[in-house]
XYZ file of C-alpha atoms in Angstrom:
425
model
C -10.652 0.796 -23.979
C -9.630 -2.769 -24.879
C -11.456 -5.780 -23.492
C -8.454 -6.571 -21.309
C -8.478 -3.097 -19.788
C -12.234 -3.151 -19.302
C -11.993 -6.542 -17.628
C -9.302 -5.340 -15.278
C -11.377 -2.313 -14.330
C -14.480 -4.463 -13.626
C -12.441 -6.868 -11.530
C -11.043 -3.981 -9.534
C -14.540 -2.676 -8.812
C -15.684 -6.092 -7.673
C -12.746 -6.238 -5.291
C -13.208 -2.678 -4.044
C -15.203 -3.824 -1.036
C -12.084 -5.607 0.245
C -9.978 -2.461 0.470
C -8.056 -1.929 3.634
C -7.995 1.880 3.614
C -10.733 2.727 6.107
C -13.123 5.662 6.423
C -11.837 8.869 4.835
C -14.094 10.919 7.118
C -11.576 10.362 9.911
C -8.528 12.618 9.908
C -5.526 10.904 8.408
C -7.578 7.851 7.415
C -7.847 6.235 4.018
C -5.837 4.221 1.516
C -2.152 4.936 1.465
C -2.003 6.600 4.892
C -0.998 4.963 8.156
C -0.446 6.306 11.644
C 2.532 3.951 11.882
C 5.857 5.379 10.706
C 7.229 4.564 7.277
C 9.751 1.759 6.886
C 13.166 3.291 7.609
C 11.373 6.460 8.720
C 13.287 9.716 8.962
C 10.805 10.958 11.572
C 9.762 8.130 13.895
C 6.901 10.170 15.364
C 5.306 10.768 11.960
C 2.781 8.602 10.230
C 3.359 7.454 6.651
C 1.939 8.455 3.274
C 2.567 5.975 0.455
C 2.883 7.148 -3.142
C 2.886 4.837 -6.137
C 5.124 4.869 -9.206
C 4.244 3.209 -12.525
C 7.099 3.768 -14.947
C 9.152 2.349 -17.817
C 12.113 0.823 -16.044
C 13.470 -2.022 -18.166
C 12.331 -2.800 -21.712
C 10.449 0.259 -22.955
C 11.854 3.088 -25.076
C 12.077 5.557 -22.174
C 13.851 3.417 -19.585
C 17.079 5.494 -19.907
C 15.035 8.501 -18.775
C 12.562 6.784 -16.476
C 15.141 5.249 -14.151
C 16.653 8.652 -13.278
C 13.147 10.175 -13.134
C 12.255 7.655 -10.446
C 15.521 8.066 -8.552
C 15.075 11.837 -8.505
C 11.609 11.453 -7.035
C 13.002 9.247 -4.288
C 15.551 11.962 -3.534
C 12.917 14.703 -3.621
C 10.708 13.052 -1.021
C 13.711 12.070 1.095
C 14.549 15.771 1.274
C 10.939 16.554 2.261
C 11.162 13.973 5.042
C 14.473 15.352 6.249
C 12.769 18.740 6.516
C 10.047 17.262 8.755
C 7.589 15.701 6.339
C 4.113 17.032 5.547
C 1.253 17.405 8.011
C 2.716 14.944 10.478
C 3.608 12.342 7.853
C 6.739 11.156 6.114
C 6.383 10.337 2.413
C 7.305 6.879 1.100
C 7.680 6.546 -2.670
C 9.907 3.454 -2.583
C 7.448 0.775 -1.471
C 5.163 0.712 -4.524
C 7.256 1.045 -7.686
C 6.168 -0.904 -10.767
C 7.544 -1.335 -14.277
C 4.917 -1.156 -17.024
C 7.358 -1.326 -19.975
C 5.550 1.588 -21.709
C 2.569 -0.703 -22.277
C -0.962 0.542 -21.445
C -2.336 -2.879 -20.494
C 0.587 -3.620 -18.188
C 0.233 -0.102 -16.771
C -3.377 -0.878 -15.918
C -2.470 -4.149 -14.232
C 0.193 -2.463 -12.133
C -2.314 0.133 -10.969
C -4.799 -2.549 -9.947
C -2.053 -4.165 -7.864
C -1.291 -1.008 -5.868
C -4.513 1.021 -5.936
C -5.596 -0.029 -2.429
C -2.252 0.839 -0.886
C -1.367 4.325 -2.151
C -2.649 7.822 -1.504
C -1.603 9.138 -4.926
C 0.621 8.339 -7.874
C 3.942 10.116 -7.583
C 4.584 9.089 -11.194
C 2.525 7.651 -14.024
C 4.637 7.506 -17.181
C 3.151 7.885 -20.640
C 0.002 9.477 -22.077
C -1.775 6.392 -23.424
C -0.541 4.508 -20.382
C -2.047 7.014 -17.952
C -5.270 7.109 -19.968
C -5.587 3.353 -19.358
C -6.028 3.991 -15.616
C -7.614 7.443 -15.615
C -11.205 6.311 -15.065
C -10.110 4.161 -12.127
C -8.112 7.073 -10.723
C -11.265 9.196 -10.854
C -13.322 6.494 -9.148
C -10.642 6.134 -6.479
C -10.063 9.887 -5.897
C -6.398 9.328 -6.773
C -4.376 12.129 -8.319
C -1.292 11.424 -10.390
C 1.893 13.178 -11.452
C 2.310 12.482 -15.174
C 5.703 11.621 -16.588
C 4.489 13.171 -19.822
C 3.421 16.581 -21.052
C 0.202 15.863 -22.938
C -2.103 18.812 -23.599
C -5.081 16.773 -22.375
C -3.793 16.863 -18.807
C -4.846 20.513 -18.505
C -8.440 19.278 -18.747
C -8.178 16.430 -16.209
C -8.664 17.106 -12.486
C -6.817 13.935 -11.496
C -3.601 14.949 -13.247
C -1.188 17.450 -11.706
C 1.078 18.616 -14.531
C 4.132 20.872 -14.754
C 5.615 22.806 -17.651
C 4.479 23.427 -21.208
C 2.789 20.512 -22.954
C 4.111 18.775 -26.070
C 1.767 20.824 -28.245
C 2.942 24.253 -27.046
C 6.524 22.981 -26.959
C 6.311 22.051 -30.657
C 4.677 25.366 -31.551
C 7.496 27.217 -29.819
C 10.062 25.049 -31.572
C 8.657 25.790 -35.033
C 8.321 29.523 -34.325
C 11.911 29.594 -33.043
C 13.212 27.771 -36.123
C 11.434 30.198 -38.427
C 12.724 33.226 -36.540
C 16.315 32.155 -35.907
C 17.139 29.399 -38.412
C 15.422 30.949 -41.412
C 13.114 27.967 -42.016
C 10.772 28.803 -44.885
C 9.962 25.480 -46.564
C 8.380 22.234 -45.452
C 7.904 21.266 -41.807
C 7.800 17.502 -41.255
C 6.548 15.979 -37.998
C 7.981 12.493 -37.419
C 6.266 10.916 -34.490
C 5.202 7.816 -32.629
C 1.683 6.692 -33.635
C 0.289 7.442 -30.176
C -0.907 10.351 -28.068
C 2.622 11.555 -27.287
C 3.417 11.834 -30.972
C 0.003 13.146 -31.938
C 0.047 15.978 -29.422
C 3.385 17.370 -30.616
C 2.437 16.921 -34.271
C -0.726 18.965 -33.680
C 1.393 21.788 -32.296
C 3.841 21.590 -35.178
C 0.962 21.698 -37.667
C -0.572 24.750 -35.971
C 2.744 26.631 -36.034
C 3.502 25.639 -39.625
C 0.109 26.932 -40.744
C 0.521 30.130 -38.699
C 3.850 30.731 -40.446
C 2.527 29.910 -43.914
C 4.639 26.754 -44.259
C 3.818 23.404 -45.831
C 3.272 20.650 -43.259
C 3.625 16.884 -43.622
C 3.343 14.170 -40.992
C 5.082 10.786 -40.786
C 4.242 8.107 -38.231
C 7.038 5.759 -37.180
C 7.047 2.786 -34.765
C 9.291 2.246 -31.784
C 12.661 0.561 -32.280
C 15.930 1.659 -33.851
C 15.594 -1.007 -36.519
C 12.200 0.310 -37.650
C 13.204 3.774 -38.894
C 13.981 3.118 -42.558
C 10.590 4.465 -43.615
C 11.080 7.699 -41.687
C 14.555 8.181 -43.154
C 13.197 7.546 -46.649
C 10.442 10.129 -46.111
C 13.025 12.757 -45.144
C 15.174 12.012 -48.176
C 12.184 12.049 -50.533
C 10.498 15.226 -49.279
C 13.580 17.186 -48.134
C 11.951 19.208 -45.341
C 13.812 22.228 -44.000
C 12.595 21.453 -40.477
C 11.844 18.148 -38.769
C 9.923 18.049 -35.495
C 10.628 14.638 -33.935
C 8.518 13.039 -31.201
C 9.978 9.592 -30.527
C 12.407 8.062 -28.076
C 16.087 9.095 -28.106
C 17.318 6.028 -29.999
C 14.775 6.418 -32.790
C 15.464 10.147 -33.099
C 19.207 9.585 -33.451
C 18.668 6.817 -36.000
C 16.435 9.034 -38.129
C 18.626 12.128 -37.997
C 21.878 10.217 -38.371
C 20.505 8.090 -41.199
C 19.153 11.038 -43.178
C 22.318 13.092 -42.647
C 24.509 10.208 -43.815
C 22.642 10.321 -47.127
C 23.007 14.047 -47.620
C 20.042 15.656 -45.856
C 20.782 18.946 -44.142
C 18.245 20.917 -42.152
C 17.080 21.727 -38.653
C 15.704 19.229 -36.152
C 13.627 20.161 -33.112
C 13.006 17.205 -30.824
C 10.298 16.980 -28.183
C 11.869 16.976 -24.737
C 11.995 13.154 -24.285
C 13.984 12.684 -27.510
C 17.322 13.565 -25.904
C 19.694 11.413 -23.902
C 23.343 12.425 -23.313
C 24.471 8.924 -24.312
C 23.666 9.941 -27.896
C 26.896 11.945 -27.903
C 28.727 8.608 -28.013
C 26.663 7.329 -30.944
C 27.463 7.382 -34.656
C 24.803 10.078 -35.055
C 26.609 12.545 -32.764
C 28.108 14.762 -35.534
C 24.707 15.140 -37.193
C 23.035 15.904 -33.867
C 25.639 18.541 -33.011
C 25.036 20.214 -36.363
C 21.257 20.022 -36.617
C 19.452 18.940 -33.429
C 17.787 21.245 -30.907
C 15.703 20.137 -27.937
C 12.393 21.757 -27.063
C 12.073 21.507 -23.298
C 9.765 22.597 -20.479
C 12.577 23.977 -18.274
C 16.324 24.368 -18.091
C 18.525 21.249 -18.089
C 20.538 19.804 -15.187
C 23.205 22.502 -15.014
C 20.814 25.477 -14.914
C 21.481 27.991 -12.140
C 18.329 28.008 -9.973
C 17.794 27.081 -6.295
C 15.706 24.112 -7.386
C 18.353 22.751 -9.741
C 20.960 23.224 -7.023
C 18.801 21.417 -4.461
C 18.348 18.540 -6.913
C 22.065 18.249 -7.591
C 22.843 18.331 -3.865
C 20.212 15.700 -3.062
C 21.355 13.311 -5.788
C 25.056 13.583 -5.063
C 27.534 12.073 -7.487
C 25.192 10.628 -10.101
C 25.941 10.916 -13.798
C 23.891 13.942 -14.911
C 20.750 13.122 -16.859
C 17.710 15.320 -17.409
C 15.479 12.465 -16.391
C 16.544 13.538 -12.908
C 15.559 17.129 -13.668
C 12.100 16.051 -14.822
C 11.433 13.711 -11.903
C 12.486 16.353 -9.397
C 10.470 19.164 -10.997
C 7.308 17.117 -11.454
C 7.174 16.490 -7.686
C 6.734 20.099 -6.559
C 2.978 20.445 -7.262
C 2.202 17.229 -5.375
C 4.093 18.619 -2.392
C 2.086 21.855 -2.665
C -1.189 19.898 -2.820
C -0.237 17.760 0.193
C 0.618 20.884 2.191
C -2.715 22.459 1.244
C -4.670 19.286 2.071
C -3.013 19.099 5.491
C -4.687 22.426 6.341
C -8.170 21.286 5.298
C -10.902 19.835 7.522
C -10.150 16.132 7.814
C -6.480 16.582 6.979
C -4.761 14.658 4.214
C -7.138 12.256 2.485
C -7.596 11.258 -1.113
C -10.661 13.490 -1.535
C -8.992 16.470 0.113
C -5.886 15.992 -1.998
C -7.953 16.072 -5.203
C -9.657 19.265 -4.036
C -6.368 20.850 -2.992
C -4.790 20.005 -6.359
C -7.706 21.519 -8.282
C -7.396 24.779 -6.349
C -3.657 25.373 -6.601
C -2.950 28.837 -7.955
C 0.810 28.820 -7.453
C 3.545 26.246 -6.890
C 6.963 27.005 -5.459
C 9.273 25.325 -7.969
C 12.311 27.001 -6.400
C 12.667 29.010 -9.627
C 12.861 26.012 -11.979
C 9.507 27.328 -13.207
C 7.680 30.519 -12.242
C 5.119 30.050 -9.427
C 2.220 31.005 -11.709
C 3.031 28.103 -14.022
C 1.562 25.824 -11.344
C -1.908 27.370 -11.571
C -4.437 24.533 -11.752
C -7.468 26.534 -10.650
C -8.506 28.412 -13.770
C -9.755 27.585 -17.226
C -6.980 25.996 -19.340
C -7.346 28.711 -21.979
C -6.421 31.262 -19.325
C -3.918 29.456 -17.081
C -2.186 26.760 -19.150
C 1.570 27.379 -19.219
C 2.707 28.113 -22.768
C 6.396 28.968 -22.330
C 9.283 26.576 -22.987
C 13.019 26.626 -23.682
C 15.141 25.608 -26.658
C 18.446 23.860 -25.962
C 21.333 23.074 -28.293
C 23.756 20.166 -28.197
C 26.750 21.139 -26.058
C 29.411 18.568 -25.222
C 30.651 20.709 -22.363
C 27.243 20.804 -20.640
C 26.527 18.202 -17.915
C 23.717 16.535 -19.875
C 24.965 17.392 -23.355
C 22.553 20.292 -23.914
C 22.521 23.931 -22.842
C 19.920 26.640 -23.266
C 19.840 28.360 -26.650
C 16.634 30.331 -26.013
C 15.355 31.119 -22.533
C 11.778 30.349 -21.515
C 9.515 31.962 -24.091
C 6.097 31.520 -25.659
C 6.192 32.071 -29.408
C 3.435 33.886 -31.293
C 1.630 30.673 -32.232
C 1.381 29.430 -28.644
C 0.455 32.870 -27.338
C -2.518 33.185 -29.682
C -3.620 29.529 -29.763
C -7.230 28.809 -28.747
C -6.739 26.232 -25.997
C -10.395 25.464 -25.336
C -9.739 21.744 -25.846
C -6.695 19.450 -26.035
C -4.564 19.709 -29.148
C -4.924 15.945 -29.616
C -7.844 14.014 -28.138
C -6.855 11.118 -25.891
C -10.236 9.413 -26.187
């Protein structure tokens, strides 16, 4: 932890005696819960539960995804309210939304600003960013929905994840490429020099080794203008398969730049590497020929009740799988709130943590199987290992459609998941 983060955490503890939440031993009491209705309440007789959002909404590399993620979560909880709320409360996720610009120190500051006023975090975007507040979340009994798929979240009680992590996703991508694209040479992981990139690279390494392939790893910074080194590495080493874990702009720059200089191969991108706007970029022909997206669930146009409910709730928006992620991530928090409402004392921070830890199933309305929401067992036994592979498809609403349905490849199936693939600390 940096000195700035440590200082912020100490200051927050000093100020903790000034919190306005009240005694959590009383039903419905505690930070982020009021007996008064929410602003613009759907149900005037309900109290209000406030959720926080800390995202990447303006300057960071994932803003094109994070804005629709956040809008989808607003729509998700609006639907919950229209169906009566939870335990006598409406859910407000609009009041406490903060932009952290994909910066861990800013993320920490934004949490300090809202920590007294929220029951839980409906979104905390980024692995390193969430790590910057995790100790405070534990001290506060605050659970969070991660806008990330890091393998470490399976080992953290405060984090309520959904879908296969980056590590299993990358394993499945490599196994798929070997089985269906005939990859037999070098696998190169090109990734951000952070936990997001490290987690996927660990999975790619494990699958390359399991398949008897050479593995190399290249770190690359954020920014389209900073990818010359990654492009040069591809041209020099000529891998048959690239596993990319960056933002969409960087991915397109790398693939387009290497293809323009003669490289031909297969690219599997971690789920956040795709944005449909890339179909209008100069890299589009290369992406159509070589890029495949490893994803935790089907994209926007998939035929499930959950996808349909999302599309109905969002109306006439331009399709983007940021919406799909934001919507899907919200289901386990709803399940935990419903479970906490049935506990002695009702919905409180402490009860919500306990309810989240004991979830065995989550109704994702078929976006994911119910058993994928199991939080109650050992990660080795219950962690969800299946993911999908999508191809570029100009006719699909978000520019990708499923190439391989939800599957766990042989590497993920046999992997010893007794600890995270990539340590956050």
